[in-house]
Amino acid sequence: MTEPAVDTSPKTWDEIKTTTCYMCACRCGIKVYLKDGTVKYIDGNRAHPVNKGVICGKGAAGIMQHYSPARLSKPLIRVGERGSGEFREIEWEEALRTATMWLSEVRNTDPKKLAFFTGRDQSQGLTGWWAAQFGTPNYAAHGGFCSVNMAAAGLYTFGGSFWEFGEPDWKHTKYFLLFGVAEDHASNPLKAGMGKLKARGAKIVSLNPIRTGYSAIADEWIGIRPGTDGLFVGALIHELLSAQKIDGEYLLRFTNAPWLVIENEGAADDGLFARNAQGSALVWDAHSGTPMP
């Protein structure tokens, strides 16, 4: 008697959504498989230019974060003693009223008494702007300890953080500098890209107190002491200026390096580019001794 065929690959989804992974800063493309609106499985998207279908264990485990019982769905307010872990859920209207009351007291007395830290959000520029409007310099965010250096490099090279607006030019790069990169933090896209660089002979230089992870495969390792990054960068800038290795014409023609920046602490325009009434950015004209568009 013939046994009935066993379906070893039953279909467990009825819909597939494409998006990007937020389990790290790589923003790999992913496919999310859903059944009746519930996430059942996460896989890499082969059509995505960053990861080309590769997904790491952390990315695949994003479903656990999405459905974690510890994930907050509403604001919480403490109802017990500090440290007791006793909270109750409140609506956003009550949360905003409570925050407004607390913050008003601080702002009306001494705004600098407020210090706050935000999590891994996508609006760190807004965080700094809000702090300036409130009147406190005492704020920080996740990126200040993790990815802002990488975002800044992206802004100066191709206009935005590489995980949102592109990636390093693996095809043409000749000199690749890893500055304070955490051990294997950037996951699969960076690993694959560095493999391409090594294969065609590009030079990889790593600055890190320890020589493990990416530093172990670097062609040159500079083991600076922890906490001396700023001194190293200052010395590097000094040497570049002294040796006249700065491409001034490039900075003038293709970057905003000569644009004037407003210094007006606590004001809405603090840190913004100076502009004329028509909105054009201003630069300093050495001939007239005045700012000009």
CSV table of C-alpha atoms in Angstrom, one decimal:
chain,number,residue,atom,x,y,z
A,1,MET,CA,0.0,0.0,0.0
A,2,THR,CA,1.4,3.4,-1.0
A,3,GLU,CA,1.9,5.8,1.9
A,4,PRO,CA,0.5,9.3,1.4
A,5,ALA,CA,3.0,12.0,0.5
A,6,VAL,CA,4.2,14.1,3.4
A,7,ASP,CA,4.4,17.8,2.8
A,8,THR,CA,7.8,18.7,4.3
A,9,SER,CA,7.5,22.4,3.4
A,10,PRO,CA,4.0,23.5,4.4
A,11,LYS,CA,3.2,27.1,3.6
A,12,THR,CA,3.0,29.0,6.8
A,13,TRP,CA,2.3,32.5,5.5
A,14,ASP,CA,-0.3,34.3,3.4
A,15,GLU,CA,1.5,37.6,2.9
A,16,ILE,CA,5.0,38.9,2.5
A,17,LYS,CA,6.1,42.5,3.4
A,18,THR,CA,9.5,44.0,2.5
A,19,THR,CA,11.2,46.5,4.8
A,20,THR,CA,14.6,47.0,6.5
A,21,CYS,CA,16.0,45.5,9.6
A,22,TYR,CA,16.5,47.7,12.7
A,23,MET,CA,18.3,45.2,14.9
A,24,CYS,CA,21.6,47.1,14.1
A,25,ALA,CA,22.7,50.1,12.0
A,26,CYS,CA,23.2,48.1,8.8
A,27,ARG,CA,19.6,48.4,7.6
A,28,CYS,CA,19.7,45.2,5.7
A,29,GLY,CA,16.7,44.5,3.5
A,30,ILE,CA,14.4,41.8,4.8
A,31,LYS,CA,11.2,40.0,3.9
A,32,VAL,CA,8.6,39.6,6.7
A,33,TYR,CA,6.3,36.6,6.3
A,34,LEU,CA,2.9,37.0,7.9
A,35,LYS,CA,0.0,34.7,8.6
A,36,ASP,CA,-3.3,36.4,9.4
A,37,GLY,CA,-1.4,39.6,10.2
A,38,THR,CA,1.0,37.9,12.6
A,39,VAL,CA,4.8,37.8,11.8
A,40,LYS,CA,5.8,34.2,11.4
A,41,TYR,CA,9.3,34.4,9.8
A,42,ILE,CA,11.9,37.0,8.8
A,43,ASP,CA,14.4,36.3,6.0
A,44,GLY,CA,16.9,38.4,3.9
A,45,ASN,CA,15.7,40.2,0.8
A,46,ARG,CA,17.9,39.1,-2.2
A,47,ALA,CA,16.8,42.2,-4.1
A,48,HIS,CA,18.2,44.6,-1.5
A,49,PRO,CA,21.5,46.3,-2.5
A,50,VAL,CA,23.1,46.3,1.0
A,51,ASN,CA,22.9,42.6,2.1
A,52,LYS,CA,21.7,40.9,-1.1
A,53,GLY,CA,19.6,38.4,0.9
A,54,VAL,CA,22.1,37.7,3.7
A,55,ILE,CA,20.7,37.9,7.2
A,56,CYS,CA,22.4,37.4,10.5
A,57,GLY,CA,21.0,35.7,13.6
A,58,LYS,CA,20.3,39.0,15.2
A,59,GLY,CA,18.2,40.1,12.3
A,60,ALA,CA,16.3,36.8,12.1
A,61,ALA,CA,15.5,37.2,15.8
A,62,GLY,CA,13.8,40.5,15.2
A,63,ILE,CA,10.5,38.7,15.6
A,64,MET,CA,11.3,38.1,19.3
A,65,GLN,CA,11.8,41.8,19.9
A,66,HIS,CA,8.6,42.6,18.0
A,67,TYR,CA,6.5,40.3,20.2
A,68,SER,CA,8.5,40.6,23.4
A,69,PRO,CA,6.3,40.6,26.5
A,70,ALA,CA,8.5,43.4,27.8
A,71,ARG,CA,7.7,45.7,24.9
A,72,LEU,CA,5.8,48.7,26.1
A,73,SER,CA,2.6,49.6,24.3
A,74,LYS,CA,1.6,52.6,26.5
A,75,PRO,CA,3.4,55.1,28.8
A,76,LEU,CA,4.0,54.0,32.3
A,77,ILE,CA,3.9,56.0,35.6
A,78,ARG,CA,5.5,54.8,38.8
A,79,VAL,CA,3.0,54.1,41.6
A,80,GLY,CA,5.3,52.6,44.2
A,81,GLU,CA,8.6,53.6,45.7
A,82,ARG,CA,11.6,54.2,43.4
A,83,GLY,CA,13.1,50.8,42.7
A,84,SER,CA,10.0,48.8,43.5
A,85,GLY,CA,9.2,48.2,39.9
A,86,GLU,CA,5.5,49.2,40.4
A,87,PHE,CA,4.0,51.0,37.5
A,88,ARG,CA,0.6,51.5,35.9
A,89,GLU,CA,-0.3,52.2,32.3
A,90,ILE,CA,-1.5,55.7,31.3
A,91,GLU,CA,-2.7,57.3,28.1
A,92,TRP,CA,-0.6,59.6,26.1
A,93,GLU,CA,-2.7,62.6,27.1
A,94,GLU,CA,-1.9,62.1,30.8
A,95,ALA,CA,1.7,61.4,30.1
A,96,LEU,CA,2.1,64.7,28.2
A,97,ARG,CA,0.3,66.6,30.9
A,98,THR,CA,2.5,65.1,33.6
A,99,ALA,CA,5.7,65.8,31.6
A,100,THR,CA,4.6,69.4,30.9
A,101,MET,CA,4.0,70.0,34.6
A,102,TRP,CA,7.4,68.6,35.7
A,103,LEU,CA,9.4,70.3,32.9
A,104,SER,CA,7.7,73.6,33.4
A,105,GLU,CA,8.9,73.8,37.0
A,106,VAL,CA,12.5,73.2,35.9
A,107,ARG,CA,12.4,75.6,33.0
A,108,ASN,CA,10.9,78.4,35.1
A,109,THR,CA,13.7,78.0,37.6
A,110,ASP,CA,16.9,76.8,35.9
A,111,PRO,CA,16.7,75.0,32.6
A,112,LYS,CA,20.2,73.6,32.9
A,113,LYS,CA,19.1,71.4,35.8
A,114,LEU,CA,17.4,69.2,33.2
A,115,ALA,CA,19.6,66.3,31.9
A,116,PHE,CA,18.0,63.7,29.7
A,117,PHE,CA,19.1,60.7,27.7
A,118,THR,CA,17.1,59.3,24.7
A,119,GLY,CA,17.2,55.7,23.4
A,120,ARG,CA,18.1,54.5,19.9
A,121,ASP,CA,15.8,56.8,17.9
A,122,GLN,CA,16.0,58.2,14.4
A,123,SER,CA,15.8,61.9,15.2
A,124,GLN,CA,18.9,62.8,17.2
A,125,GLY,CA,19.0,66.2,15.4
A,126,LEU,CA,15.5,66.9,16.8
A,127,THR,CA,16.8,65.9,20.3
A,128,GLY,CA,19.6,68.5,20.2
A,129,TRP,CA,17.2,71.2,18.8
A,130,TRP,CA,14.7,70.5,21.5
A,131,ALA,CA,17.4,70.7,24.2
A,132,ALA,CA,18.5,74.1,22.8
A,133,GLN,CA,15.0,75.4,22.9
A,134,PHE,CA,14.5,74.2,26.5
A,135,GLY,CA,17.8,75.8,27.5
A,136,THR,CA,19.9,72.9,28.6
A,137,PRO,CA,23.2,71.5,27.2
A,138,ASN,CA,22.8,68.3,29.2
A,139,TYR,CA,21.5,65.7,26.9
A,140,ALA,CA,22.8,62.6,25.2
A,141,ALA,CA,21.5,59.8,23.0
A,142,HIS,CA,22.4,56.3,22.0
A,143,GLY,CA,24.3,57.5,18.9
A,144,GLY,CA,26.8,59.5,20.9
A,145,PHE,CA,28.1,56.2,22.2
A,146,CYS,CA,27.7,54.2,19.0
A,147,SER,CA,27.1,55.4,15.5
A,148,VAL,CA,27.3,59.1,15.2
A,149,ASN,CA,30.9,59.0,14.1
A,150,MET,CA,29.9,56.7,11.2
A,151,ALA,CA,26.9,59.0,10.4
A,152,ALA,CA,29.2,62.1,10.4
A,153,ALA,CA,31.6,60.4,8.0
A,154,GLY,CA,28.7,59.5,5.7
A,155,LEU,CA,27.4,63.1,5.8
A,156,TYR,CA,30.8,64.4,4.7
A,157,THR,CA,31.2,61.9,1.9
A,158,PHE,CA,27.9,61.2,0.3
A,159,GLY,CA,25.4,63.4,2.1
A,160,GLY,CA,24.0,61.0,4.7
A,161,SER,CA,24.6,58.0,7.0
A,162,PHE,CA,25.6,55.1,4.9
A,163,TRP,CA,23.0,52.7,6.3
A,164,GLU,CA,20.2,55.0,5.0
A,165,PHE,CA,21.7,56.5,1.8
A,166,GLY,CA,24.1,54.0,0.4
A,167,GLU,CA,27.3,52.3,1.5
A,168,PRO,CA,31.1,52.6,1.2
A,169,ASP,CA,32.3,52.4,-2.4
A,170,TRP,CA,33.6,48.8,-2.2
A,171,LYS,CA,34.4,48.8,-5.9
A,172,HIS,CA,36.8,51.7,-6.1
A,173,THR,CA,38.1,52.3,-2.5
A,174,LYS,CA,41.8,52.1,-2.2
A,175,TYR,CA,42.3,53.1,1.4
A,176,PHE,CA,39.8,52.0,4.1
A,177,LEU,CA,40.0,53.5,7.6
A,178,LEU,CA,38.3,51.9,10.5
A,179,PHE,CA,38.2,54.4,13.3
A,180,GLY,CA,37.0,53.1,16.7
A,181,VAL,CA,34.8,50.5,15.1
A,182,ALA,CA,33.4,48.1,17.7
A,183,GLU,CA,34.3,44.4,17.4
A,184,ASP,CA,32.4,43.0,14.4
A,185,HIS,CA,29.5,45.4,15.2
A,186,ALA,CA,28.6,46.3,11.6
A,187,SER,CA,27.6,42.7,10.8
A,188,ASN,CA,27.3,41.1,7.4
A,189,PRO,CA,27.4,44.0,4.8
A,190,LEU,CA,30.7,45.4,6.2
A,191,LYS,CA,32.2,41.9,6.5
A,192,ALA,CA,31.3,41.2,2.9
A,193,GLY,CA,32.6,44.6,1.7
A,194,MET,CA,35.9,44.2,3.5
A,195,GLY,CA,36.3,40.8,1.9
A,196,LYS,CA,36.1,42.5,-1.5
A,197,LEU,CA,38.7,45.1,-0.5
A,198,LYS,CA,41.1,42.4,0.7
A,199,ALA,CA,40.6,40.4,-2.5
A,200,ARG,CA,41.6,43.2,-4.7
A,201,GLY,CA,44.5,44.6,-2.5
A,202,ALA,CA,43.0,47.7,-1.0
A,203,LYS,CA,44.7,48.9,2.2
A,204,ILE,CA,42.8,48.6,5.4
A,205,VAL,CA,43.9,50.6,8.4
A,206,SER,CA,42.3,50.2,11.9
A,207,LEU,CA,42.6,52.5,14.9
A,208,ASN,CA,41.6,50.5,18.0
A,209,PRO,CA,43.1,49.8,21.4
A,210,ILE,CA,42.8,46.1,20.8
A,211,ARG,CA,43.7,44.0,17.8
A,212,THR,CA,40.8,41.7,17.4
A,213,GLY,CA,37.8,41.5,15.1
A,214,TYR,CA,38.3,43.8,12.1
A,215,SER,CA,41.6,45.0,13.5
A,216,ALA,CA,43.0,41.5,13.2
A,217,ILE,CA,42.7,41.5,9.4
A,218,ALA,CA,43.8,45.1,8.9
A,219,ASP,CA,47.0,45.8,6.9
A,220,GLU,CA,48.0,48.4,9.5
A,221,TRP,CA,46.9,48.6,13.1
A,222,ILE,CA,47.3,51.7,15.2
A,223,GLY,CA,46.7,50.8,18.8
A,224,ILE,CA,45.9,54.2,20.4
A,225,ARG,CA,45.2,54.4,24.1
A,226,PRO,CA,41.5,54.6,25.1
A,227,GLY,CA,40.3,58.2,25.5
A,228,THR,CA,42.9,59.7,23.2
A,229,ASP,CA,40.8,59.7,20.0
A,230,GLY,CA,40.3,63.4,20.0
A,231,LEU,CA,44.0,64.0,20.5
A,232,PHE,CA,44.9,61.7,17.6
A,233,VAL,CA,42.4,63.4,15.3
A,234,GLY,CA,43.7,66.9,16.3
A,235,ALA,CA,47.2,65.8,15.6
A,236,LEU,CA,46.2,64.3,12.3
A,237,ILE,CA,44.4,67.6,11.3
A,238,HIS,CA,47.5,69.6,12.3
A,239,GLU,CA,49.8,67.4,10.2
A,240,LEU,CA,47.5,67.6,7.2
A,241,LEU,CA,47.4,71.4,7.4
A,242,SER,CA,51.1,71.7,8.0
A,243,ALA,CA,51.9,69.5,5.0
A,244,GLN,CA,49.3,71.3,3.0
A,245,LYS,CA,47.5,68.1,2.1
A,246,ILE,CA,44.0,69.6,2.5
A,247,ASP,CA,42.2,69.9,-0.8
A,248,GLY,CA,40.9,73.4,-0.3
A,249,GLU,CA,39.5,73.8,-3.8
A,250,TYR,CA,37.4,70.6,-3.3
A,251,LEU,CA,36.1,71.9,0.0
A,252,LEU,CA,35.2,75.2,-1.5
A,253,ARG,CA,33.5,73.9,-4.6
A,254,PHE,CA,31.8,70.7,-3.5
A,255,THR,CA,31.2,71.0,0.3
A,256,ASN,CA,29.6,73.4,2.8
A,257,ALA,CA,32.9,73.9,4.6
A,258,PRO,CA,33.0,77.7,4.0
A,259,TRP,CA,29.4,78.2,5.1
A,260,LEU,CA,29.1,80.4,8.2
A,261,VAL,CA,27.5,78.8,11.3
A,262,ILE,CA,25.4,80.8,13.8
A,263,GLU,CA,26.6,80.7,17.4
A,264,ASN,CA,23.7,81.9,19.6
A,265,GLU,CA,23.4,79.6,22.6
A,266,GLY,CA,19.9,78.8,23.7
A,267,ALA,CA,18.3,80.4,20.6
A,268,ALA,CA,16.3,78.6,17.9
A,269,ASP,CA,19.0,79.3,15.3
A,270,ASP,CA,22.0,78.1,17.3
A,271,GLY,CA,24.2,75.8,15.2
A,272,LEU,CA,22.3,76.5,12.0
A,273,PHE,CA,23.9,77.9,8.8
A,274,ALA,CA,23.7,81.6,8.5
A,275,ARG,CA,21.5,82.7,5.5
A,276,ASN,CA,20.3,85.9,3.9
A,277,ALA,CA,16.7,86.9,3.5
A,278,GLN,CA,16.4,84.8,0.3
A,279,GLY,CA,17.6,81.7,2.2
A,280,SER,CA,21.0,81.5,0.5
A,281,ALA,CA,23.9,80.3,2.7
A,282,LEU,CA,26.5,82.9,3.6
A,283,VAL,CA,30.3,82.7,3.4
A,284,TRP,CA,33.0,85.1,4.5
A,285,ASP,CA,34.2,87.3,1.6
A,286,ALA,CA,37.9,88.1,2.3
A,287,HIS,CA,37.9,91.0,-0.2
A,288,SER,CA,35.0,93.0,1.3
A,289,GLY,CA,35.4,91.7,4.9
A,290,THR,CA,31.6,90.9,5.0
A,291,PRO,CA,29.4,87.8,4.8
A,292,MET,CA,28.2,87.2,1.2
A,293,PRO,CA,25.9,84.6,-0.4
